[in-house]
PDB file of N, CA and C in Angstrom:
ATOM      1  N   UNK P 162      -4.572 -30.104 -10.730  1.00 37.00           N
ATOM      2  CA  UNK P 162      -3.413 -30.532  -9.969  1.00 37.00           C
ATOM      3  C   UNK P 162      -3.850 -30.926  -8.569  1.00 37.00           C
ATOM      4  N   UNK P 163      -3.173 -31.648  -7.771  1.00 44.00           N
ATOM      5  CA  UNK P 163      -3.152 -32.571  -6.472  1.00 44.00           C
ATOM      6  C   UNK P 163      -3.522 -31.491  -5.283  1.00 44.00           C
ATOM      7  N   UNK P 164      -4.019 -31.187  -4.548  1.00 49.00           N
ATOM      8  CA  UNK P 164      -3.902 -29.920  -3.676  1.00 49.00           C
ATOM      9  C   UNK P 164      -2.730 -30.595  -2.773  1.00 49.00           C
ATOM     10  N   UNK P 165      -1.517 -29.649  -2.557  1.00 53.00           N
ATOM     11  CA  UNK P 165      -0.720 -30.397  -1.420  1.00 53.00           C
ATOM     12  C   UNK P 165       0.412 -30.204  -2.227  1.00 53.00           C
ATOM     13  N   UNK P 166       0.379 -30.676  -3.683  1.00 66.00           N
ATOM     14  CA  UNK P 166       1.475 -31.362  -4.467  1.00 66.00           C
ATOM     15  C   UNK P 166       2.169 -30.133  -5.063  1.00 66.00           C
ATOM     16  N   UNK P 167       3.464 -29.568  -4.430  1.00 70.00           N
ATOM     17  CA  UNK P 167       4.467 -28.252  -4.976  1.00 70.00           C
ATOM     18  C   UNK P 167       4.028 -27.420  -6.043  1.00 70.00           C
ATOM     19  N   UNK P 168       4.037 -26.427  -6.310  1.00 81.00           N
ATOM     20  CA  UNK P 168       3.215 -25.994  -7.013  1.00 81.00           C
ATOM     21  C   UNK P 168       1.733 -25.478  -7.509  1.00 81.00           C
ATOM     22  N   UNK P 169       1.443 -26.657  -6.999  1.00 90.00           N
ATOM     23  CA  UNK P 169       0.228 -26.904  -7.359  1.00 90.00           C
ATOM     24  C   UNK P 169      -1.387 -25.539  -6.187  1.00 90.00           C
ATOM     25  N   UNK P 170      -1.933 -25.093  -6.979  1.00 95.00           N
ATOM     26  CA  UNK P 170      -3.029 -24.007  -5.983  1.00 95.00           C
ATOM     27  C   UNK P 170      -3.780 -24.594  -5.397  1.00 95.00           C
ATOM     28  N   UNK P 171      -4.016 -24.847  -4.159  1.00 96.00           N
ATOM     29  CA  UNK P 171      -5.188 -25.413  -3.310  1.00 96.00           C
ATOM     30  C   UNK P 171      -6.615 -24.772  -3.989  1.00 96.00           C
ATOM     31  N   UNK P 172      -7.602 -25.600  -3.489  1.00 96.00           N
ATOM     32  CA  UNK P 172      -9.188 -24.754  -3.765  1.00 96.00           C
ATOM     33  C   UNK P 172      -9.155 -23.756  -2.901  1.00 96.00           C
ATOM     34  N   UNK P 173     -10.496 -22.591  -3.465  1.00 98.00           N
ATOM     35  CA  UNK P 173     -10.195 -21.141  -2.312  1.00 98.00           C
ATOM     36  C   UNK P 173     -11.343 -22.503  -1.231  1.00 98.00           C
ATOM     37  N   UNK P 174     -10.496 -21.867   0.059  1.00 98.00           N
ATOM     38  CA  UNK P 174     -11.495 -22.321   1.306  1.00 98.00           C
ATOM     39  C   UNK P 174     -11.506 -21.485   2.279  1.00 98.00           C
ATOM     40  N   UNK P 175     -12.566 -21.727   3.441  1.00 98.00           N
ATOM     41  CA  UNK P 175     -12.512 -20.673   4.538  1.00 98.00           C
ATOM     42  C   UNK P 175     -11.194 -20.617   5.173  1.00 98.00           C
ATOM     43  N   UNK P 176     -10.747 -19.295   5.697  1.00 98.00           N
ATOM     44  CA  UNK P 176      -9.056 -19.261   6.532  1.00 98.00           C
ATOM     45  C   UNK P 176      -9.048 -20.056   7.785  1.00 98.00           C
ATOM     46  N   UNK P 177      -8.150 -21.174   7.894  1.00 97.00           N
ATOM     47  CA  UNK P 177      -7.789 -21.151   9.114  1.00 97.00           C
ATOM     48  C   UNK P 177      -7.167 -19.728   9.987  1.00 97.00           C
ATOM     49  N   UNK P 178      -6.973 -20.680  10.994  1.00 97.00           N
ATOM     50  CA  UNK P 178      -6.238 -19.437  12.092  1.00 97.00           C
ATOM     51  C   UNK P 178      -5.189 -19.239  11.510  1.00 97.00           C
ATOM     52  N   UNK P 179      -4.554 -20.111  11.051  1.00 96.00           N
ATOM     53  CA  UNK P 179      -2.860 -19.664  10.102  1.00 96.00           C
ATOM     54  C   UNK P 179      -3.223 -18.990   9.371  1.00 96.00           C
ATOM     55  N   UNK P 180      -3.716 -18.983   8.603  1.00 97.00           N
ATOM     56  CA  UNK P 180      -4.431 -18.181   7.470  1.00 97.00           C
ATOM     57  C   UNK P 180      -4.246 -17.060   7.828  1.00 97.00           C
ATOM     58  N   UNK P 181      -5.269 -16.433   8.918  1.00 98.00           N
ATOM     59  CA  UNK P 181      -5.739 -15.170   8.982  1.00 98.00           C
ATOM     60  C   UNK P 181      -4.304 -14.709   9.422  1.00 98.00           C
ATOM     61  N   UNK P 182      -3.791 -15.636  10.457  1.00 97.00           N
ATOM     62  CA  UNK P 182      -2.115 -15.003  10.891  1.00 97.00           C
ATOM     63  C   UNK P 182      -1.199 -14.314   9.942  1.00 97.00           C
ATOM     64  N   UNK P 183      -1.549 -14.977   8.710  1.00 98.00           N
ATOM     65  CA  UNK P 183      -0.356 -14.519   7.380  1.00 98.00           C
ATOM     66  C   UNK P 183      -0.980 -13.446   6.670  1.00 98.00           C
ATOM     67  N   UNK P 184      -2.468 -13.323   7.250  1.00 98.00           N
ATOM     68  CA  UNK P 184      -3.068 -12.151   6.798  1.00 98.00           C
ATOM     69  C   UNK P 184      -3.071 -10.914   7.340  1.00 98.00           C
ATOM     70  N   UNK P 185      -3.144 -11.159   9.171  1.00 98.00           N
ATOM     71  CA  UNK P 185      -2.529  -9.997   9.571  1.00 98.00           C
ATOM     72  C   UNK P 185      -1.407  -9.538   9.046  1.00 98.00           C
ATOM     73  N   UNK P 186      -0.599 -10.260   8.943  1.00 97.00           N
ATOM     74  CA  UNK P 186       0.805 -10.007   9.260  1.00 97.00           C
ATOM     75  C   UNK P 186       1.321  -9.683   8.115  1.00 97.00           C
ATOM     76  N   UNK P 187       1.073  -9.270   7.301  1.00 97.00           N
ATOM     77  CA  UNK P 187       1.024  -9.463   5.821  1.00 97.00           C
ATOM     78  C   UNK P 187       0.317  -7.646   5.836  1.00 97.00           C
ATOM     79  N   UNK P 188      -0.573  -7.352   6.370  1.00 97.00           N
ATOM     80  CA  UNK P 188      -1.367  -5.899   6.024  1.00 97.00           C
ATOM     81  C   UNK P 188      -1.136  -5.498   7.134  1.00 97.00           C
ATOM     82  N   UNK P 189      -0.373  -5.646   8.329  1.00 96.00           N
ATOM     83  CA  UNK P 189       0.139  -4.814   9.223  1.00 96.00           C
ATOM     84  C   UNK P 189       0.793  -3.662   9.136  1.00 96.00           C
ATOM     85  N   UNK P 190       0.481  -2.316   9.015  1.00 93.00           N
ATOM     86  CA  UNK P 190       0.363  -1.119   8.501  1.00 93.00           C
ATOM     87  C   UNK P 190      -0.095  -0.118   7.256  1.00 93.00           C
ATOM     88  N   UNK P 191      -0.535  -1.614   6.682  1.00 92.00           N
ATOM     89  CA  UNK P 191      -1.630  -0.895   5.532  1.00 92.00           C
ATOM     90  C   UNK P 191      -3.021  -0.186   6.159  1.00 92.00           C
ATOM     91  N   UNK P 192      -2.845   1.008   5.433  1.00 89.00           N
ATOM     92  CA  UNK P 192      -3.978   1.844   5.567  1.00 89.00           C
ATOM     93  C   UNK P 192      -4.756   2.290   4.419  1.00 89.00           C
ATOM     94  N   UNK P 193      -5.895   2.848   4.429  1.00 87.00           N
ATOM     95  CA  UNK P 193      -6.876   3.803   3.586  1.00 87.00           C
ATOM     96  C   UNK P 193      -7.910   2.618   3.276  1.00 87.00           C
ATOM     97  N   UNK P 194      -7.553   1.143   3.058  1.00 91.00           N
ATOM     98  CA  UNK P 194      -8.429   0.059   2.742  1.00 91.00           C
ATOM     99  C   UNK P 194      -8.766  -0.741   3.854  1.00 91.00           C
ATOM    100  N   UNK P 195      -9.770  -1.058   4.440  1.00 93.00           N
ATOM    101  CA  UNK P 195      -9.764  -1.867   4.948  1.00 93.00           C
ATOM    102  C   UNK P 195     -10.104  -3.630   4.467  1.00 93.00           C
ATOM    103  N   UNK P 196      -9.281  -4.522   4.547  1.00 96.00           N
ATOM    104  CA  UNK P 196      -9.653  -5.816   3.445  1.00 96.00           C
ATOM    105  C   UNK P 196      -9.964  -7.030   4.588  1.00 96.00           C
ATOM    106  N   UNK P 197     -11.204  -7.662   4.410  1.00 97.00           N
ATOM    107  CA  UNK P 197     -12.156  -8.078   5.303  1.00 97.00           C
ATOM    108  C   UNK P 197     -11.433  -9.790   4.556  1.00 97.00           C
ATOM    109  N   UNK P 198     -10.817 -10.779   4.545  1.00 98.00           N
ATOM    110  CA  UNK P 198     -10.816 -11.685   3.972  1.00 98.00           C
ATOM    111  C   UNK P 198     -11.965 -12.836   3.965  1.00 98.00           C
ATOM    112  N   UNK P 199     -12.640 -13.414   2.835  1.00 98.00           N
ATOM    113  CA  UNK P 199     -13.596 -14.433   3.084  1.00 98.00           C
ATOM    114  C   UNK P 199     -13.227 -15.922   2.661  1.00 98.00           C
ATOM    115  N   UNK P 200     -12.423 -15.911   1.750  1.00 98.00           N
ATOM    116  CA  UNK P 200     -11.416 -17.333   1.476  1.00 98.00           C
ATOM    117  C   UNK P 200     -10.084 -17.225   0.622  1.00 98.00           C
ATOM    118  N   UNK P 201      -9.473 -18.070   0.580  1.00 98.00           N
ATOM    119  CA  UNK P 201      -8.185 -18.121   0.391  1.00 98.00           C
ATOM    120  C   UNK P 201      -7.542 -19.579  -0.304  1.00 98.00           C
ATOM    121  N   UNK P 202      -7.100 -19.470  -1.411  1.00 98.00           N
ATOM    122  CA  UNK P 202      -6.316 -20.426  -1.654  1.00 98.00           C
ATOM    123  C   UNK P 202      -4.852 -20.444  -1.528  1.00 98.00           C
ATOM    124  N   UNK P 203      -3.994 -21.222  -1.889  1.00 97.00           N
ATOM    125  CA  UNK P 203      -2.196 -21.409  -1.401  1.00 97.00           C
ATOM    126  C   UNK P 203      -1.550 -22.357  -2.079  1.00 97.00           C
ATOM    127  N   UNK P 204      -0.725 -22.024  -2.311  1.00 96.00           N
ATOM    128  CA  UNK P 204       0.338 -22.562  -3.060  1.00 96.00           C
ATOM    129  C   UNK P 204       1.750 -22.787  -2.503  1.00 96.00           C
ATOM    130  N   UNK P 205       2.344 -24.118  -2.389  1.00 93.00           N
ATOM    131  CA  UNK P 205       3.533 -24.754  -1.958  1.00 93.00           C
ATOM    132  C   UNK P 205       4.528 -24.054  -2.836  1.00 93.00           C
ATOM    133  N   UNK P 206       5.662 -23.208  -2.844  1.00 92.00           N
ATOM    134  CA  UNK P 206       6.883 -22.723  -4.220  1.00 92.00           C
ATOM    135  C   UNK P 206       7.806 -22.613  -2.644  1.00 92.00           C
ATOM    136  N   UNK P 207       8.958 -21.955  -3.068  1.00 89.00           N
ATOM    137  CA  UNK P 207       9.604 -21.718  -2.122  1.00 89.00           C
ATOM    138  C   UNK P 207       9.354 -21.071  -0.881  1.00 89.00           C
ATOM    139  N   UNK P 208       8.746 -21.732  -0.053  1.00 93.00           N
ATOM    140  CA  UNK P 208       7.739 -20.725   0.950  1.00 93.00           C
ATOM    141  C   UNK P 208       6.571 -21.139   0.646  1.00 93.00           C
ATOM    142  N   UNK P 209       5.867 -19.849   0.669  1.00 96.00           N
ATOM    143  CA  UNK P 209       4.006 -20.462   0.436  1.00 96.00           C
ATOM    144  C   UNK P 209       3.546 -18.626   0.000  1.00 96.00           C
ATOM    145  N   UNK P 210       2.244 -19.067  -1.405  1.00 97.00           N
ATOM    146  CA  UNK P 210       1.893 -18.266  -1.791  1.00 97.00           C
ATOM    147  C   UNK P 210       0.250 -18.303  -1.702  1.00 97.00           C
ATOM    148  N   UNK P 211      -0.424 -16.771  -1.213  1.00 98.00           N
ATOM    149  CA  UNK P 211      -1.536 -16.755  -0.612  1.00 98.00           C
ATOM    150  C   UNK P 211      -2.056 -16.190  -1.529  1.00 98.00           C
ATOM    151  N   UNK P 212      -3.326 -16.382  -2.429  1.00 98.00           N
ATOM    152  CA  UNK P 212      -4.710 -15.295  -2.838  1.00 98.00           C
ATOM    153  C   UNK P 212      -5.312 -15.989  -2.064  1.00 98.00           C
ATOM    154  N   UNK P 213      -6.120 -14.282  -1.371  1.00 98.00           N
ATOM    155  CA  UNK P 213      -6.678 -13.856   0.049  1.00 98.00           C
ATOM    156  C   UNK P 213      -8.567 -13.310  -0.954  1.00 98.00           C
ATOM    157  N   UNK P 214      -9.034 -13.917  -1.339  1.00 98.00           N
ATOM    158  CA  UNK P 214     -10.854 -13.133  -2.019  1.00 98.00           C
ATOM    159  C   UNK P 214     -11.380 -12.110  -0.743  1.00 98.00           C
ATOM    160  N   UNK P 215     -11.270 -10.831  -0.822  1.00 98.00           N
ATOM    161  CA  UNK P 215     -11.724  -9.595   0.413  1.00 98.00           C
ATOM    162  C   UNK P 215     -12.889  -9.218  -0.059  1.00 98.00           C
ATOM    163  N   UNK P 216     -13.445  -8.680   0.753  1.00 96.00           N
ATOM    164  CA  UNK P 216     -14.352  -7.666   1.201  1.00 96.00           C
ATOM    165  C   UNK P 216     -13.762  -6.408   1.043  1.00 96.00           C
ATOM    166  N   UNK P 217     -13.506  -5.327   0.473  1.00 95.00           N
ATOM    167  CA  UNK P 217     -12.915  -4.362   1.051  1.00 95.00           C
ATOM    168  C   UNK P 217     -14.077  -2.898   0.981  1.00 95.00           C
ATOM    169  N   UNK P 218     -13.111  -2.187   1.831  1.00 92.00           N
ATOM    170  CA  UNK P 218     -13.997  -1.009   2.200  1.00 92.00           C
ATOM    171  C   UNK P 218     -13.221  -0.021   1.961  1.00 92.00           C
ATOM    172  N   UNK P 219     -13.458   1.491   1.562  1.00 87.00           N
ATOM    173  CA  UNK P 219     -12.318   2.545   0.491  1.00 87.00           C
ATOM    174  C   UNK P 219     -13.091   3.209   2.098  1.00 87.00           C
ATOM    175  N   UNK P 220     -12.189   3.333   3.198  1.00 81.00           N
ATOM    176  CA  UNK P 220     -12.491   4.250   4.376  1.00 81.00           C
ATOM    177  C   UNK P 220     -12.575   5.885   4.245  1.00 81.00           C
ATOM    178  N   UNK P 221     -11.722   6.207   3.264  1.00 75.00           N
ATOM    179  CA  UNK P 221     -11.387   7.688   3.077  1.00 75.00           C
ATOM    180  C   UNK P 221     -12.441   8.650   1.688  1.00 75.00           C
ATOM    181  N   UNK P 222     -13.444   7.454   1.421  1.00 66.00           N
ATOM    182  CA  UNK P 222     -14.163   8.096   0.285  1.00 66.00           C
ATOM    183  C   UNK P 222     -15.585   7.621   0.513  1.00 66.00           C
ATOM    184  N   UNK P 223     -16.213   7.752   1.339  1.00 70.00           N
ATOM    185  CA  UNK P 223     -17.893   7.319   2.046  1.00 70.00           C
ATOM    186  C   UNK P 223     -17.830   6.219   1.813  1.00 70.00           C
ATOM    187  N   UNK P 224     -16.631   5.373   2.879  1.00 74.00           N
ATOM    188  CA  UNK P 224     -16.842   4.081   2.529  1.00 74.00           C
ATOM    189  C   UNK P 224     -17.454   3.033   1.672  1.00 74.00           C
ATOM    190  N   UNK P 225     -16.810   3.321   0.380  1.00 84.00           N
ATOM    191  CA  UNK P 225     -17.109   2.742  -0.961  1.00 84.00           C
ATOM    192  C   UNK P 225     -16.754   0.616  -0.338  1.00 84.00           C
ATOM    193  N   UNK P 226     -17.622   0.222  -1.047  1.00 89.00           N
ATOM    194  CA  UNK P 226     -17.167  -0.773  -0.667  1.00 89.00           C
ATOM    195  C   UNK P 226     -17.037  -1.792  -2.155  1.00 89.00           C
ATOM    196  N   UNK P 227     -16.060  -2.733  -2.547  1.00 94.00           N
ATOM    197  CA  UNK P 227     -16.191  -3.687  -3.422  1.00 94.00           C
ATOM    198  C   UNK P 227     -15.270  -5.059  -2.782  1.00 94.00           C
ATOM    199  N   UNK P 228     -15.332  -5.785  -4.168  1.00 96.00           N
ATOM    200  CA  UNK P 228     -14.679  -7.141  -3.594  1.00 96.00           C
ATOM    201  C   UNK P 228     -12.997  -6.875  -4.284  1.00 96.00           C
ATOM    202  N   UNK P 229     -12.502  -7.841  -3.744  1.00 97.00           N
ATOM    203  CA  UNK P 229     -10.778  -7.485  -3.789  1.00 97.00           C
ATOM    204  C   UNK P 229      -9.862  -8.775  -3.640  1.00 97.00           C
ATOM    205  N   UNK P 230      -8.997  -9.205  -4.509  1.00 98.00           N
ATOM    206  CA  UNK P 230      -7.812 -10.298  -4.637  1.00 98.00           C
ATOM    207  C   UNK P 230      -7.056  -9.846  -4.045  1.00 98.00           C
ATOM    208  N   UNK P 231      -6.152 -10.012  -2.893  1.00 98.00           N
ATOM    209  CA  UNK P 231      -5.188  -9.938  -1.805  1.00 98.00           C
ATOM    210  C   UNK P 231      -3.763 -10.613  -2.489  1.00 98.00           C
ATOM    211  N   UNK P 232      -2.779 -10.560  -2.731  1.00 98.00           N
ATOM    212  CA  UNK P 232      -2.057 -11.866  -3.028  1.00 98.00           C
ATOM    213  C   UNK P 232      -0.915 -11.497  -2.188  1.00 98.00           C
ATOM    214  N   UNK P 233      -0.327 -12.789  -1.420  1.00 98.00           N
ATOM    215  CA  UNK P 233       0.945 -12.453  -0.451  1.00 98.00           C
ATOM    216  C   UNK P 233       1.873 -13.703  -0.588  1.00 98.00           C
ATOM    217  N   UNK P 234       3.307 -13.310  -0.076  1.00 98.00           N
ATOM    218  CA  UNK P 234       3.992 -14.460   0.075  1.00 98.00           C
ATOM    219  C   UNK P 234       4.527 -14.563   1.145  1.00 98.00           C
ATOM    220  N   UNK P 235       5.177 -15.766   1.478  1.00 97.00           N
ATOM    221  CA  UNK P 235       5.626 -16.007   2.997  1.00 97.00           C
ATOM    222  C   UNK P 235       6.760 -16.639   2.737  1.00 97.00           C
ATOM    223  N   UNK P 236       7.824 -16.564   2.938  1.00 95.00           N
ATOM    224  CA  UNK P 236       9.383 -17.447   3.211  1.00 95.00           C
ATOM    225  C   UNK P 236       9.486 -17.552   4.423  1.00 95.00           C
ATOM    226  N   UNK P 237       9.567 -19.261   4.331  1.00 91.00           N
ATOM    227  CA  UNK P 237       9.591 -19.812   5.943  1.00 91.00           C
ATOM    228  C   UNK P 237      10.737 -18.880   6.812  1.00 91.00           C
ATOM    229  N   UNK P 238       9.993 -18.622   7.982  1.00 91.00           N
ATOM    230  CA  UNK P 238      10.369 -17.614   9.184  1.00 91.00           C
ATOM    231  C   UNK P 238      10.610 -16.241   8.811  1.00 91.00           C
ATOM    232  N   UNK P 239       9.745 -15.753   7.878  1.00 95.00           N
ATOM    233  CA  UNK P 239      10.023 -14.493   7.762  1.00 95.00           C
ATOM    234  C   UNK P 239       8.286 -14.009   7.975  1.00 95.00           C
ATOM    235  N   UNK P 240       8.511 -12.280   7.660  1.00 95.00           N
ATOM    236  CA  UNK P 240       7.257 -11.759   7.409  1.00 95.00           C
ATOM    237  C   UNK P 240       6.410 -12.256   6.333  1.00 95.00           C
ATOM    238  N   UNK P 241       5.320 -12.763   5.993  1.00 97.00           N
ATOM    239  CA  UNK P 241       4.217 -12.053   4.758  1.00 97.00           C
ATOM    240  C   UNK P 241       4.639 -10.755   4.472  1.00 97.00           C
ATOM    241  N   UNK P 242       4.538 -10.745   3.062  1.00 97.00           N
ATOM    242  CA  UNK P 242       4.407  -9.390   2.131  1.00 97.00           C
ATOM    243  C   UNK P 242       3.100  -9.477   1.082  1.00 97.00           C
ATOM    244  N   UNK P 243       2.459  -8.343   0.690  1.00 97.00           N
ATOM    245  CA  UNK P 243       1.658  -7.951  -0.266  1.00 97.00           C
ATOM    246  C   UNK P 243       2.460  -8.243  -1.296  1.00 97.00           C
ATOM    247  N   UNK P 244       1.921  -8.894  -2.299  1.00 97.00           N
ATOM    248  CA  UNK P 244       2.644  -8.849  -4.000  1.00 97.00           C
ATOM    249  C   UNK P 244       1.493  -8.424  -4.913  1.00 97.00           C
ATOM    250  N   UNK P 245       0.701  -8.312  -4.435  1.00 97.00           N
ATOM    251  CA  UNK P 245      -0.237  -7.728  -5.984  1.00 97.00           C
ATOM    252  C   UNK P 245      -1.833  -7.542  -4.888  1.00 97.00           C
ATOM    253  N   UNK P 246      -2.557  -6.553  -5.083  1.00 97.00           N
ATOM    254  CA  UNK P 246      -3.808  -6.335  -4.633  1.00 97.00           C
ATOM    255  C   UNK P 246      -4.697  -5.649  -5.996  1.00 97.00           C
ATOM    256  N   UNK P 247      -5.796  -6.265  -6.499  1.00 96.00           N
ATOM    257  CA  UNK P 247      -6.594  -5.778  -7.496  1.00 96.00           C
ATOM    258  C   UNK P 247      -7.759  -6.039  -7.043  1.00 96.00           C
ATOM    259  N   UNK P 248      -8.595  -5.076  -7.570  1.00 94.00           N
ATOM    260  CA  UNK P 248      -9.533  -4.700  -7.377  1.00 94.00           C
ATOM    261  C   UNK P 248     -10.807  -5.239  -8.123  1.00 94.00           C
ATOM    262  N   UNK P 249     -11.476  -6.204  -8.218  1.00 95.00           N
ATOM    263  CA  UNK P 249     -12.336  -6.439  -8.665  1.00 95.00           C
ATOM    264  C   UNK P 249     -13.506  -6.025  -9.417  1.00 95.00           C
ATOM    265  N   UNK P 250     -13.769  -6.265 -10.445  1.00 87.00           N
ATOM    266  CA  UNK P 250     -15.245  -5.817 -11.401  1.00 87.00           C
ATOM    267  C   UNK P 250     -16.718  -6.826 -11.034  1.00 87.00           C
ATOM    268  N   UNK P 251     -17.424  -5.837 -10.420  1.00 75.00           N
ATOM    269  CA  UNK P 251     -18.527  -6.574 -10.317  1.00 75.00           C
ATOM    270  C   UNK P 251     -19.759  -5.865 -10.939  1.00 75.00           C
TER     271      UNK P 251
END
């Protein structure tokens, strides 16, 4: 599909500054993980939908570290929310 075109998932690429903005803002009071983002693809639906590819780090267990799918949504002028975070097999 078209990147751009409704629906349709962009390629994952590095975050812009918007990016990372919907990423703060989005894990602003999440704790016990820390999730390092390294790219991101998005999707045009009502609003805009983010998988965030992390780094993450398990702070509370000798900082275990693996990789991690972020996924968030945004409705124009509102907060980012978390909708799904999994944990990766490597």
């Amino acid at each position: 599909m078209a990147e751009g075109m409704m629906g349709a998932w962009s390629e994952y690429h590095k975050l812009s500054p918007e990016d990372q903005k919907v990423f703060d803002e989005g894990m602003e009071g999440f704790t016990g993980v820390g999730y390092s983002p390294v790219a991101v693809a998005t999707q045009v639906v009502n609003g805009e939908n983010y998988s965030f590819f992390c780094n993450a780090t398990l702070v509370s267990v000798g900082e275990e570290h693996f990789p991690a799918m972020v996924d968030m949504y945004k409705k124009p002028s509102e907060k980012a929310e978390i909708t799904k975070i999994n944990q990766l097999e490597y």
